[in-house]
PDB file of C-alpha atoms in Angstrom:
ATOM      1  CA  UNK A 117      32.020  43.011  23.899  1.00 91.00           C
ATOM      2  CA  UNK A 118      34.523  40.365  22.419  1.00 93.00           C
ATOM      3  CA  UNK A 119      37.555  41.053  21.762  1.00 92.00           C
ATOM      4  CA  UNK A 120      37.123  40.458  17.848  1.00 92.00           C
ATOM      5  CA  UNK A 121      34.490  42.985  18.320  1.00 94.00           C
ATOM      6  CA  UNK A 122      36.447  45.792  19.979  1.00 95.00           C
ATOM      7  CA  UNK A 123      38.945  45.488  17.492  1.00 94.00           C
ATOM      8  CA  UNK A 124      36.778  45.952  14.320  1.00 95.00           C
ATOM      9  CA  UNK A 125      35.167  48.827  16.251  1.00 96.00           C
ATOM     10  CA  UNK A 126      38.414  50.555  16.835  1.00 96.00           C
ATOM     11  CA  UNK A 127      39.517  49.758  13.575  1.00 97.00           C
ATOM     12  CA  UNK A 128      36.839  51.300  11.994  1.00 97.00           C
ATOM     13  CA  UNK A 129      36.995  54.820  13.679  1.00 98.00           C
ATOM     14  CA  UNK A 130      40.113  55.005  13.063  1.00 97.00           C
ATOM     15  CA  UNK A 131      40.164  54.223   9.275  1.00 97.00           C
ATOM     16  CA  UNK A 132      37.251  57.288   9.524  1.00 96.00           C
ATOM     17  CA  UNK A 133      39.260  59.701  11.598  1.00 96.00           C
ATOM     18  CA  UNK A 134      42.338  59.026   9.466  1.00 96.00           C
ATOM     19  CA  UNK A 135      40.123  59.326   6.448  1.00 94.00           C
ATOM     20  CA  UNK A 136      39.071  62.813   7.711  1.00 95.00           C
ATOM     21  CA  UNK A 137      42.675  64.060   8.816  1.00 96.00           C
ATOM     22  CA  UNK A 138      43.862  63.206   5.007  1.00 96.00           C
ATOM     23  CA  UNK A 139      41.917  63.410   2.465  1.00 94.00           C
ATOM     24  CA  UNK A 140      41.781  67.000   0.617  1.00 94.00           C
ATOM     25  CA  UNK A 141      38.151  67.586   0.731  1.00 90.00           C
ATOM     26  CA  UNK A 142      37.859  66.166   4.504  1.00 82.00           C
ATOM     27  CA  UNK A 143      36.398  68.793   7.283  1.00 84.00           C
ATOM     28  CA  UNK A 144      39.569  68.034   9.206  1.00 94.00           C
ATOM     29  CA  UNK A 145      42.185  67.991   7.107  1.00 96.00           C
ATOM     30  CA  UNK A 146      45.327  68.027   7.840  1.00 96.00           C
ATOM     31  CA  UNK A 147      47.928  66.216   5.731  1.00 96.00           C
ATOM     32  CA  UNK A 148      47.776  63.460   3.298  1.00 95.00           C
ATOM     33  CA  UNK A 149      50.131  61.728   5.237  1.00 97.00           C
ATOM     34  CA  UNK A 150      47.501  60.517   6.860  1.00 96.00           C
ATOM     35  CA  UNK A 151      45.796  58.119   4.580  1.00 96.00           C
ATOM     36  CA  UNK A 152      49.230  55.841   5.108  1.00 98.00           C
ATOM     37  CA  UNK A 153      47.084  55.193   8.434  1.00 97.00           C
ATOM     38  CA  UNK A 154      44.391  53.811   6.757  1.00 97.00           C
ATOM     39  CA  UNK A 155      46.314  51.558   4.621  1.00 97.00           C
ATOM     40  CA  UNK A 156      47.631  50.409   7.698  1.00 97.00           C
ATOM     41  CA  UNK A 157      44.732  49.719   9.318  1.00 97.00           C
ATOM     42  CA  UNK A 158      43.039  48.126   5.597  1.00 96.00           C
ATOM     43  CA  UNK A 159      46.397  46.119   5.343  1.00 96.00           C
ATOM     44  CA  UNK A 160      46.287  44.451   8.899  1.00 96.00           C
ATOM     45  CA  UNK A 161      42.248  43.616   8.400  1.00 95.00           C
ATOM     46  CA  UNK A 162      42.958  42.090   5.179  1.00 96.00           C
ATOM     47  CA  UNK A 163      45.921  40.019   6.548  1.00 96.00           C
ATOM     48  CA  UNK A 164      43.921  39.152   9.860  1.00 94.00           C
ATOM     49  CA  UNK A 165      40.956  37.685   6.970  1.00 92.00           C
ATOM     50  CA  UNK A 166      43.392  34.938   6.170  1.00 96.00           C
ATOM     51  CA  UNK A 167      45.499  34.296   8.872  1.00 95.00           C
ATOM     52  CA  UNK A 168      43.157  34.586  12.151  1.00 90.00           C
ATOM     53  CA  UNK A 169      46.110  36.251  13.362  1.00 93.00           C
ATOM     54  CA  UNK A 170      45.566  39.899  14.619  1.00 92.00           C
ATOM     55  CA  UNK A 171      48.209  41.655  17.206  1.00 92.00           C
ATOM     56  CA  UNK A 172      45.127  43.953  18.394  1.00 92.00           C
ATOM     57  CA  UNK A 173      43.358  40.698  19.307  1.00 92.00           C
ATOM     58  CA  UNK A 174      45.770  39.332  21.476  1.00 92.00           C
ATOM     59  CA  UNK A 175      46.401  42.402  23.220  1.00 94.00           C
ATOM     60  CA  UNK A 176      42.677  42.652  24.359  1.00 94.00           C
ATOM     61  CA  UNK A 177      42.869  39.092  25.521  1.00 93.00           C
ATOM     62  CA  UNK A 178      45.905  40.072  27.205  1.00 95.00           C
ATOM     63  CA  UNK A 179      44.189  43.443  28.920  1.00 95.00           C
ATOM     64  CA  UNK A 180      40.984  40.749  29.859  1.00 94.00           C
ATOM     65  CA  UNK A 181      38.561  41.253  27.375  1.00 93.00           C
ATOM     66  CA  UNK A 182      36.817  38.136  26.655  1.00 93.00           C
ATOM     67  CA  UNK A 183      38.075  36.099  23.503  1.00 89.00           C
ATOM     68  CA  UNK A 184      35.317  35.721  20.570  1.00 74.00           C
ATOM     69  CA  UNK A 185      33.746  32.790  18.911  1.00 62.00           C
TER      70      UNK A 185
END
């Protein structure tokens, strides 16, 4: 996998497990609190649309996984 790849993957389960730690009717909830984690997550995705600049990214490249097309 690219690294553009693993970070849309990892981005995504988190946004769900977030989603299911904070929202009221989620099986695991937990605390509201936890849907600031998904914003975080939407926010950085959003930003990384326009800019082509994502810290996850870079940090893969850094750890060796292959950079994406």
């Amino acid at each position: 996998m690219t690294s553009w790849q693993i970070t849309r993957v990892f981005a995504g389960i988190v946004i769900l497990v977030s989603l299911a730690f904070g929202a009221p009717a989620g099986p695991l909830f937990m605390s509201s609190w936890w849907l600031w984690v998904t914003a975080f997550v939407g926010a950085n995705l959003l930003q990384s649309g326009f800019t082509r600049w994502c810290p996850m990214e870079i940090l893969l490249r850094k750890l060796g996984a292959r950079s994406g097309a």
